[in-house]
Coordinates of N, CA, C and O and ligand atoms in Angstrom, one line a residue:
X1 N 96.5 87.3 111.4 CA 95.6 86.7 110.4 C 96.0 87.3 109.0 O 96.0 86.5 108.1
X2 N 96.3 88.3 108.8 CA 96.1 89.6 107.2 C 97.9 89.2 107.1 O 98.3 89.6 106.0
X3 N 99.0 88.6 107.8 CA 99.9 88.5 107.7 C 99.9 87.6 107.6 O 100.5 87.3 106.6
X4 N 99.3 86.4 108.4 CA 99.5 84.6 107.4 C 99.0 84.6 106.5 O 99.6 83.8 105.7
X5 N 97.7 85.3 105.7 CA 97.2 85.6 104.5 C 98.1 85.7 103.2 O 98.3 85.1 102.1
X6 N 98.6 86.9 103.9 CA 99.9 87.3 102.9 C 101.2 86.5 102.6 O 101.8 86.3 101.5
X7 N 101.5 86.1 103.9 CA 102.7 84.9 103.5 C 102.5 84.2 102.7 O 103.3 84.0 101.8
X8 N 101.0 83.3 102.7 CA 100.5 82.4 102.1 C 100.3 82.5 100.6 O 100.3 81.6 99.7
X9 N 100.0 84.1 100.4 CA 99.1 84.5 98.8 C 100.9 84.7 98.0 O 101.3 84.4 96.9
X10 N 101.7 85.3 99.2 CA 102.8 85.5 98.2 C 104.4 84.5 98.6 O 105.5 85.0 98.7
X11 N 104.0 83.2 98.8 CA 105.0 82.3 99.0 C 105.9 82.3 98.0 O 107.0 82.0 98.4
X12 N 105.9 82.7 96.6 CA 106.1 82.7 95.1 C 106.5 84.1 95.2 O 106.5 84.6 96.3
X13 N 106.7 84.5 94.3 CA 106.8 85.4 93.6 C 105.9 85.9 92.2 O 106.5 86.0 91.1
X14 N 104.6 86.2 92.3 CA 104.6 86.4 91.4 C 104.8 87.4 90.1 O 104.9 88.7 90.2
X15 N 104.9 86.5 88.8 CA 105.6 87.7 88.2 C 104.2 88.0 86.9 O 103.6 87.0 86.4
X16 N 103.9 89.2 86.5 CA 103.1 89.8 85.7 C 103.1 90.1 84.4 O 103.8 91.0 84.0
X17 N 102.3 89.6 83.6 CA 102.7 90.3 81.9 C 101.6 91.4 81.9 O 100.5 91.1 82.2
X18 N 101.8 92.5 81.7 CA 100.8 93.5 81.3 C 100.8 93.5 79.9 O 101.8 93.6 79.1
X19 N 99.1 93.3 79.4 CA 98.6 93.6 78.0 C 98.1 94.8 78.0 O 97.3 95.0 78.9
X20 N 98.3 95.9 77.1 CA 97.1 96.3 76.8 C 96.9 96.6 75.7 O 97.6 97.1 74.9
X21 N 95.3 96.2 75.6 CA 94.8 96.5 74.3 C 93.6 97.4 73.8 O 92.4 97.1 73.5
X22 N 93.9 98.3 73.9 CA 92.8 100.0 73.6 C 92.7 100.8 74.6 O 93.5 100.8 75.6
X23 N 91.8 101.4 74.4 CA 91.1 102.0 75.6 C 92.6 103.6 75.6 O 93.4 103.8 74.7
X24 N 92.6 104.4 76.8 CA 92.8 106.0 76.7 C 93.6 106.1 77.4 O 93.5 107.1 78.1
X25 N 94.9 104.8 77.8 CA 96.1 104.7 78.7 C 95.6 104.9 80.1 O 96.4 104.5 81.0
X26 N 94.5 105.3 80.6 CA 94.4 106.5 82.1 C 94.9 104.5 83.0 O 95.4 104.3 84.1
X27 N 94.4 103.5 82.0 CA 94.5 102.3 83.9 C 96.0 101.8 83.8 O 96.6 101.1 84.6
X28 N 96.5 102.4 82.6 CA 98.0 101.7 82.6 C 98.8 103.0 83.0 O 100.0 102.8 83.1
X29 N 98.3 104.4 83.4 CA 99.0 105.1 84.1 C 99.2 104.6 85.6 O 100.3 104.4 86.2
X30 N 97.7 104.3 86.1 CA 97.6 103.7 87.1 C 98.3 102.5 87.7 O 98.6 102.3 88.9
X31 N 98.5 101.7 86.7 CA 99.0 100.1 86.9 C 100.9 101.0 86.9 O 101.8 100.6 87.7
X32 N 101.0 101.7 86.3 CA 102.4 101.9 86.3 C 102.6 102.5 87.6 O 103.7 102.2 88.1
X33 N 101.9 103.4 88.4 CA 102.4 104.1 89.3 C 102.0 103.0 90.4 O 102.6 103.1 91.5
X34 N 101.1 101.8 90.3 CA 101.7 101.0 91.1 C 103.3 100.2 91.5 O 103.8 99.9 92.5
X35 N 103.8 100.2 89.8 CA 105.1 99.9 90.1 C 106.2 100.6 90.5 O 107.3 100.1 90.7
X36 N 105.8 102.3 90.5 CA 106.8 103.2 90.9 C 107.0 103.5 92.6 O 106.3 102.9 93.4
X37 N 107.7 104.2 92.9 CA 108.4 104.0 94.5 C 107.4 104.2 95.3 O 107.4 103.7 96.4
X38 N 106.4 105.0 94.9 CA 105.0 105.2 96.1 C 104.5 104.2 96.6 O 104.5 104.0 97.8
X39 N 104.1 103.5 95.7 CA 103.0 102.2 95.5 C 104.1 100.9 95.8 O 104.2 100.3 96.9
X40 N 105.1 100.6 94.5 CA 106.0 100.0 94.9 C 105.6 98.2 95.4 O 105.9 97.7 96.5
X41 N 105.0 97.7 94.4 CA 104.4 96.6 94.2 C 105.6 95.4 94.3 O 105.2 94.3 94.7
X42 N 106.8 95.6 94.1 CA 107.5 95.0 93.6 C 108.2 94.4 95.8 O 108.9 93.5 96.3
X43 N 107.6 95.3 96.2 CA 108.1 94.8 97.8 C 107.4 94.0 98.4 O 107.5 93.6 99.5
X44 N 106.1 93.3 97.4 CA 105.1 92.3 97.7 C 105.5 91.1 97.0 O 105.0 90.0 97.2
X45 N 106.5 91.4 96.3 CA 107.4 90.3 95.7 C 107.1 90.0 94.4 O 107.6 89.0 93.9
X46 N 105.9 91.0 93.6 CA 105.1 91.0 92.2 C 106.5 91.6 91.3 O 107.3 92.5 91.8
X47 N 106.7 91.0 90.1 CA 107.7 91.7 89.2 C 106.9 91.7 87.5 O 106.5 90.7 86.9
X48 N 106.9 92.8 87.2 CA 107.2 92.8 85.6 C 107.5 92.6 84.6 O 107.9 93.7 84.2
X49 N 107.6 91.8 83.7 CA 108.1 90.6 83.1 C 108.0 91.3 81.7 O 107.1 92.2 81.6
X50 N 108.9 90.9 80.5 CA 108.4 91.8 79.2 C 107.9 90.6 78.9 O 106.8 91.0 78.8
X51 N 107.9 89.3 78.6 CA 107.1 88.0 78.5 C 106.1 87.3 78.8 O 106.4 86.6 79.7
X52 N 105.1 87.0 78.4 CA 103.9 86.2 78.7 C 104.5 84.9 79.5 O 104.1 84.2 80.4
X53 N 105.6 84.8 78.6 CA 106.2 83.2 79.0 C 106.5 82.7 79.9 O 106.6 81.5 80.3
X54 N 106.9 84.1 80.7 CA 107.4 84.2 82.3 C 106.5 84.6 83.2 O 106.9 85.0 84.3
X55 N 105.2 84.4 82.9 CA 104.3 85.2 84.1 C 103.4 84.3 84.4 O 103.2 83.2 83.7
X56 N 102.9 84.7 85.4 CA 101.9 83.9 86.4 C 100.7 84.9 86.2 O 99.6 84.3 86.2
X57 N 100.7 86.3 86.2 CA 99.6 86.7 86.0 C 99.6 87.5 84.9 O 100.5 88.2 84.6
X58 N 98.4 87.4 84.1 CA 98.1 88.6 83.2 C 97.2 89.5 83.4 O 96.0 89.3 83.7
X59 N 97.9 90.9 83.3 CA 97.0 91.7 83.6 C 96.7 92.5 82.5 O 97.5 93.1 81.9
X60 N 95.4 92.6 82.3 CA 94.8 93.6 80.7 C 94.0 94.7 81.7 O 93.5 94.8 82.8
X61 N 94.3 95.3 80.6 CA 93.9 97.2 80.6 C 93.5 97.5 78.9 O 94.0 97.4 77.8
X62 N 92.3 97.9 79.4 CA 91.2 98.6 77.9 C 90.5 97.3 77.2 O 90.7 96.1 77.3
X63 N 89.7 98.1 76.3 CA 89.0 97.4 75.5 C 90.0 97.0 74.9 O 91.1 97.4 74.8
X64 N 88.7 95.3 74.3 CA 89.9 94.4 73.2 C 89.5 95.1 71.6 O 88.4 94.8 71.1
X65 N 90.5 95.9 71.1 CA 90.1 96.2 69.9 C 90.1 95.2 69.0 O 90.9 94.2 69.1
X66 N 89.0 95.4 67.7 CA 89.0 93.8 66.8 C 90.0 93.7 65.7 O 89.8 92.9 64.7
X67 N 91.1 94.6 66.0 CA 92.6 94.2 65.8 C 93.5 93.3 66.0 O 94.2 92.5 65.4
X68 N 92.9 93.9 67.6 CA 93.7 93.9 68.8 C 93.5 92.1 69.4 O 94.4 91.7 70.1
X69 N 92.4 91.3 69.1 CA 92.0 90.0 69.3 C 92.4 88.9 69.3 O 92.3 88.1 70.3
X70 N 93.0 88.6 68.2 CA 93.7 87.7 67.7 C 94.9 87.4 68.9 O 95.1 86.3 69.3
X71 N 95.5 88.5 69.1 CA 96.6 88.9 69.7 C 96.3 88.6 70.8 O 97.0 87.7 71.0
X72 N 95.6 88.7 71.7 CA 94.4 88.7 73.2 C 94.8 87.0 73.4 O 95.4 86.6 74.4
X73 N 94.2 86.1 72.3 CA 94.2 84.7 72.5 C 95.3 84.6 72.7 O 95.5 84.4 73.9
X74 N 96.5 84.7 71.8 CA 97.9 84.2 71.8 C 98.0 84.1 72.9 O 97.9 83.1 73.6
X75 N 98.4 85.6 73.4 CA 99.1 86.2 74.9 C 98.6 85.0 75.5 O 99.3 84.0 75.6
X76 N 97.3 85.1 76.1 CA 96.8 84.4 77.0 C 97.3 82.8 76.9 O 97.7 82.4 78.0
X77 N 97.3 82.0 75.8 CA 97.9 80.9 75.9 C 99.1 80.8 75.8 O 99.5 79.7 75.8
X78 N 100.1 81.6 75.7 CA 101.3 81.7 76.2 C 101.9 81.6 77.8 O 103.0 81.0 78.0
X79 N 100.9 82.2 78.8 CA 101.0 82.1 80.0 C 101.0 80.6 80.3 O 100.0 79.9 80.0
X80 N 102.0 80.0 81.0 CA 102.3 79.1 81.6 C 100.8 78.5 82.4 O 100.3 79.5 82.8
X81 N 100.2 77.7 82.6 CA 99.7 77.1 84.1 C 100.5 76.8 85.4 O 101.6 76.3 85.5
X82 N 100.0 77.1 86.2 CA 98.6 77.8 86.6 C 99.1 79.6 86.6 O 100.0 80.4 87.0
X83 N 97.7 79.7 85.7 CA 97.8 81.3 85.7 C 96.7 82.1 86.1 O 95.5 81.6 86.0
X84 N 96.8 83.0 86.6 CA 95.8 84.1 86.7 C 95.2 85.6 86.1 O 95.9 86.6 86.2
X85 N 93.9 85.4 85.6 CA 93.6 87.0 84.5 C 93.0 87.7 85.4 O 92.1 87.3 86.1
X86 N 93.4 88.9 85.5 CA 93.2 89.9 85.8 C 92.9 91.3 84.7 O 93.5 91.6 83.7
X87 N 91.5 92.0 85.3 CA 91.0 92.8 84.2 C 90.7 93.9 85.0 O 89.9 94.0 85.9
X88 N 91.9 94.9 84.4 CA 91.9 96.3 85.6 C 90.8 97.4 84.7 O 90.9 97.2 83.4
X89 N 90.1 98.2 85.0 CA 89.5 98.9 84.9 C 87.9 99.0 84.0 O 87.7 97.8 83.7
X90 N 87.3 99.5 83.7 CA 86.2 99.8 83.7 C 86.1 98.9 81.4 O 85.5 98.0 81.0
X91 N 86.8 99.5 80.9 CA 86.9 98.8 79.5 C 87.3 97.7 79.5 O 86.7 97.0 78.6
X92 N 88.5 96.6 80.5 CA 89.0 95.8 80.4 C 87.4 94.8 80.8 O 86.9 93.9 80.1
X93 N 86.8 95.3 82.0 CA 86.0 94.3 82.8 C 84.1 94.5 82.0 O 83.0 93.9 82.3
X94 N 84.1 95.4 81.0 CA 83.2 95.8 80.7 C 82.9 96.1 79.3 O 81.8 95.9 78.7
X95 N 84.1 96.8 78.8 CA 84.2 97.3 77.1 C 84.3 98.8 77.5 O 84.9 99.7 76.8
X96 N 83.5 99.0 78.8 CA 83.5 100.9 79.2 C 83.0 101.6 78.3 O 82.1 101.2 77.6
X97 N 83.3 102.5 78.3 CA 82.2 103.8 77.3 C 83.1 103.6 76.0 O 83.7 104.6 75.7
X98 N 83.2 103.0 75.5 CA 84.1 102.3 73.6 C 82.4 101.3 73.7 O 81.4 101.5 73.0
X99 N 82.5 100.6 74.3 CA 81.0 99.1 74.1 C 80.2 99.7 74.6 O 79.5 100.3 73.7
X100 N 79.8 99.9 75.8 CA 78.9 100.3 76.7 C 77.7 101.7 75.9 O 76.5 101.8 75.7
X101 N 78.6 102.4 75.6 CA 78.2 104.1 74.7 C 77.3 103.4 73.2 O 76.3 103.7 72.6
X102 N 78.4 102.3 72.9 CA 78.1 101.9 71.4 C 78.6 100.8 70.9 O 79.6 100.5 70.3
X103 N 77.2 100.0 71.4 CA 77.9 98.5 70.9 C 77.9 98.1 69.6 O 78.1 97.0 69.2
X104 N 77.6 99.3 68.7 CA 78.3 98.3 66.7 C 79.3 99.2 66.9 O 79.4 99.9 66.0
X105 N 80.1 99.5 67.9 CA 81.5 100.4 67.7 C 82.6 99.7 66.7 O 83.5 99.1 67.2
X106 N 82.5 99.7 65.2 CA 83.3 98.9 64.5 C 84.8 98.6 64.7 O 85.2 97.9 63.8
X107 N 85.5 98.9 65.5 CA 86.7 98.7 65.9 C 86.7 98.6 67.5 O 87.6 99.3 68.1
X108 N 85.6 97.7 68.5 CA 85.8 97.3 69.7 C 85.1 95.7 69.3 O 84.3 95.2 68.4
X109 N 85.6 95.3 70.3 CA 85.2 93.7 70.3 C 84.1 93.9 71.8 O 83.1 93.2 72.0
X110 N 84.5 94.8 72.4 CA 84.2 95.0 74.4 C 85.3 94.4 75.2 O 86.5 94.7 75.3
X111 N 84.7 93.3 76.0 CA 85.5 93.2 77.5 C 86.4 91.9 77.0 O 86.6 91.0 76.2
X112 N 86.8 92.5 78.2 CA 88.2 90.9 77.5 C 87.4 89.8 77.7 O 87.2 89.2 76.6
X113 N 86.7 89.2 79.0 CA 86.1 88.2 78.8 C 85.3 87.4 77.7 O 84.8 86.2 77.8
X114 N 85.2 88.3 76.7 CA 84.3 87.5 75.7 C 85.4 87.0 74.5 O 85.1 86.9 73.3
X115 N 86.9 86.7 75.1 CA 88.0 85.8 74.6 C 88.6 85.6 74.8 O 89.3 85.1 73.9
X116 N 89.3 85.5 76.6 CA 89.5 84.3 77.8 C 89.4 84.7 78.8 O 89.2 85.8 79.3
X117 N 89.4 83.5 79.3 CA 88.7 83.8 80.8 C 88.9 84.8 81.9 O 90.2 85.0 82.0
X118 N 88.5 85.4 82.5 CA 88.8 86.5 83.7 C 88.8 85.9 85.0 O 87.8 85.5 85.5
X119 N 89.9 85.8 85.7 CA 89.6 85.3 87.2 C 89.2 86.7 88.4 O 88.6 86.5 89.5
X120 N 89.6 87.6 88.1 CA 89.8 88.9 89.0 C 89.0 89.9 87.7 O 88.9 89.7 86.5
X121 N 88.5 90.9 88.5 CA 88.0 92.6 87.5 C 88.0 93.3 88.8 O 87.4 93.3 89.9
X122 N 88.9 93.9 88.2 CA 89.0 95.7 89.1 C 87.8 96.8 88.0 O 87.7 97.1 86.8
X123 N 87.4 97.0 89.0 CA 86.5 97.8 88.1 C 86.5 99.2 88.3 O 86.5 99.3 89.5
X124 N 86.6 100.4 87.8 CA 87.0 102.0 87.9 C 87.2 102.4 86.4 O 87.3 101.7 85.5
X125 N 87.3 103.7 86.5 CA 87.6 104.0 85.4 C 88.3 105.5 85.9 O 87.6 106.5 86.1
X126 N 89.7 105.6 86.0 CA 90.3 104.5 85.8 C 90.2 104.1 87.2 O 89.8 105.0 88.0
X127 N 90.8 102.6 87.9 CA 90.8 102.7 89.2 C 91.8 102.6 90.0 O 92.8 101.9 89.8
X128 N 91.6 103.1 90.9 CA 93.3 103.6 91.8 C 94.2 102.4 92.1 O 94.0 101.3 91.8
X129 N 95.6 103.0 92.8 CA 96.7 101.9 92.6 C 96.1 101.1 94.0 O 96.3 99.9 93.8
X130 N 95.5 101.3 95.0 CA 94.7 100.5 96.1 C 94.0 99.3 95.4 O 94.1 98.0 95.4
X131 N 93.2 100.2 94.6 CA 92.4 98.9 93.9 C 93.0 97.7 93.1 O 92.6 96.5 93.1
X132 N 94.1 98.3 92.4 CA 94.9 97.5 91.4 C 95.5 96.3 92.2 O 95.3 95.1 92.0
X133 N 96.5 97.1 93.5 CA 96.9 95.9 94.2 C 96.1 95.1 95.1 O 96.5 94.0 95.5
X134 N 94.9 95.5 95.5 CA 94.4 94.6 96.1 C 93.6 93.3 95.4 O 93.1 92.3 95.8
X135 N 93.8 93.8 93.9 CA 93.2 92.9 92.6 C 94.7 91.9 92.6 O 94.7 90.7 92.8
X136 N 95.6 92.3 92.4 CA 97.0 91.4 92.7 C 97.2 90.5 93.3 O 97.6 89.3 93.1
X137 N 97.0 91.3 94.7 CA 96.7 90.5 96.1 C 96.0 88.7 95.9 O 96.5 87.6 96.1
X138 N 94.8 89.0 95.5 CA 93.8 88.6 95.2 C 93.9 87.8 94.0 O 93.0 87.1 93.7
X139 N 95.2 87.8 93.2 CA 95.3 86.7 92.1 C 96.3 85.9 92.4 O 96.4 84.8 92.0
X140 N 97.3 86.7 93.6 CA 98.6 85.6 94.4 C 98.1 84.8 95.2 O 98.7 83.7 95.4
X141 N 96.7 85.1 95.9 CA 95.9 83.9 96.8 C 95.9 82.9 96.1 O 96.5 81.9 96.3
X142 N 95.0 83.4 94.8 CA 94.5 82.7 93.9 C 95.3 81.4 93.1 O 95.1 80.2 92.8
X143 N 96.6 82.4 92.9 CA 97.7 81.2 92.5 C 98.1 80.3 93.3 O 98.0 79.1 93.0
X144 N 98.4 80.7 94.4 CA 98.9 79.9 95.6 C 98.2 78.9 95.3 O 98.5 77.8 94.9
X145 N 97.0 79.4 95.7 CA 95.7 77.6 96.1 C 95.9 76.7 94.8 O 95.9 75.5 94.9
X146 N 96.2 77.4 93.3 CA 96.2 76.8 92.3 C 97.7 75.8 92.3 O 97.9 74.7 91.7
X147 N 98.6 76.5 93.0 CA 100.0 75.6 92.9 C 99.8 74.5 94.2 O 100.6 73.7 94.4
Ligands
SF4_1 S1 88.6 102.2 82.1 FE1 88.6 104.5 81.8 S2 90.7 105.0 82.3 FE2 90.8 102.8 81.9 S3 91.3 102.7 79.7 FE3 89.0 102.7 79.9 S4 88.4 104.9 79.6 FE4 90.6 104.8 80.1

């Protein structure tokens, strides 16, 4: 069953743009040591892309600073259809303790959602590479059904 699943979610390849915009690096340590030899994401057939242009998923990490916004929209309409957002940790899916602590924080906007859409939120702060890839997992289904 959890192996036709998988065939199914990862017929593709999919490949990932990582954003990030604020927040205290700790979910992009995390997202990174998914891609190093432990975790090793890349044997699920997920690849890293320096391009929005080339990815199928986007993945943000931290709050959207109101710098940082403008930039948020682009990325995101850059991604090809059919795409999938993903919002790894506790600032991305929430604003986290930047919004959450203090919402006139004059340089946070909060969660990414409130300037495109979210299909996936991993929620932690920060939260482990288990969580990350099962958030992955879970956006290659998602594509699949979408292609
Ligand atoms: S969720 Fe936690 S670990 Fe991740 S960027 Fe925010 S403060 Fe840092």
């Amino acid at each position: 069953m959890l192996r036709r699943l998988l065939r199914r979610c990862l017929r593709a390849s999919p490949w990932i743009y990582h954003l990030h915009c604020g927040g205290c690096n700790g979910c992009d340590i995390e997202f990174a040591a998914c891609l190093a030899p432990r975790f090793d994401i890349e044997r699920f057939g997920f690849l890293l892309v320096t391009s929005p242009r080339h990815a199928d998923i986007l993945v943000v990490t931290g709050p959207v600073s109101k710098q940082y916004a403008p930039m948020v929209k682009r990325v995101y309409e850059q991604v090809p259809k059919p795409k999938v957002v993903v919002a790894i940790g506790a600032c991305a899916c929430s604003g986290g303790i930047w919004h959450e602590e203090d919402p006139e924080n004059y340089a946070i906007v909060g969660s990414v959602d409130q300037l495109i859409p979210v299909d996936i939120y991993v929620p932690g702060c920060p939260p482990k590479p288990e969580a990350i890839i099962n958030g992955l997992i879970k956006a290659a289904l998602q594509l699949a059904e979408a292609r």
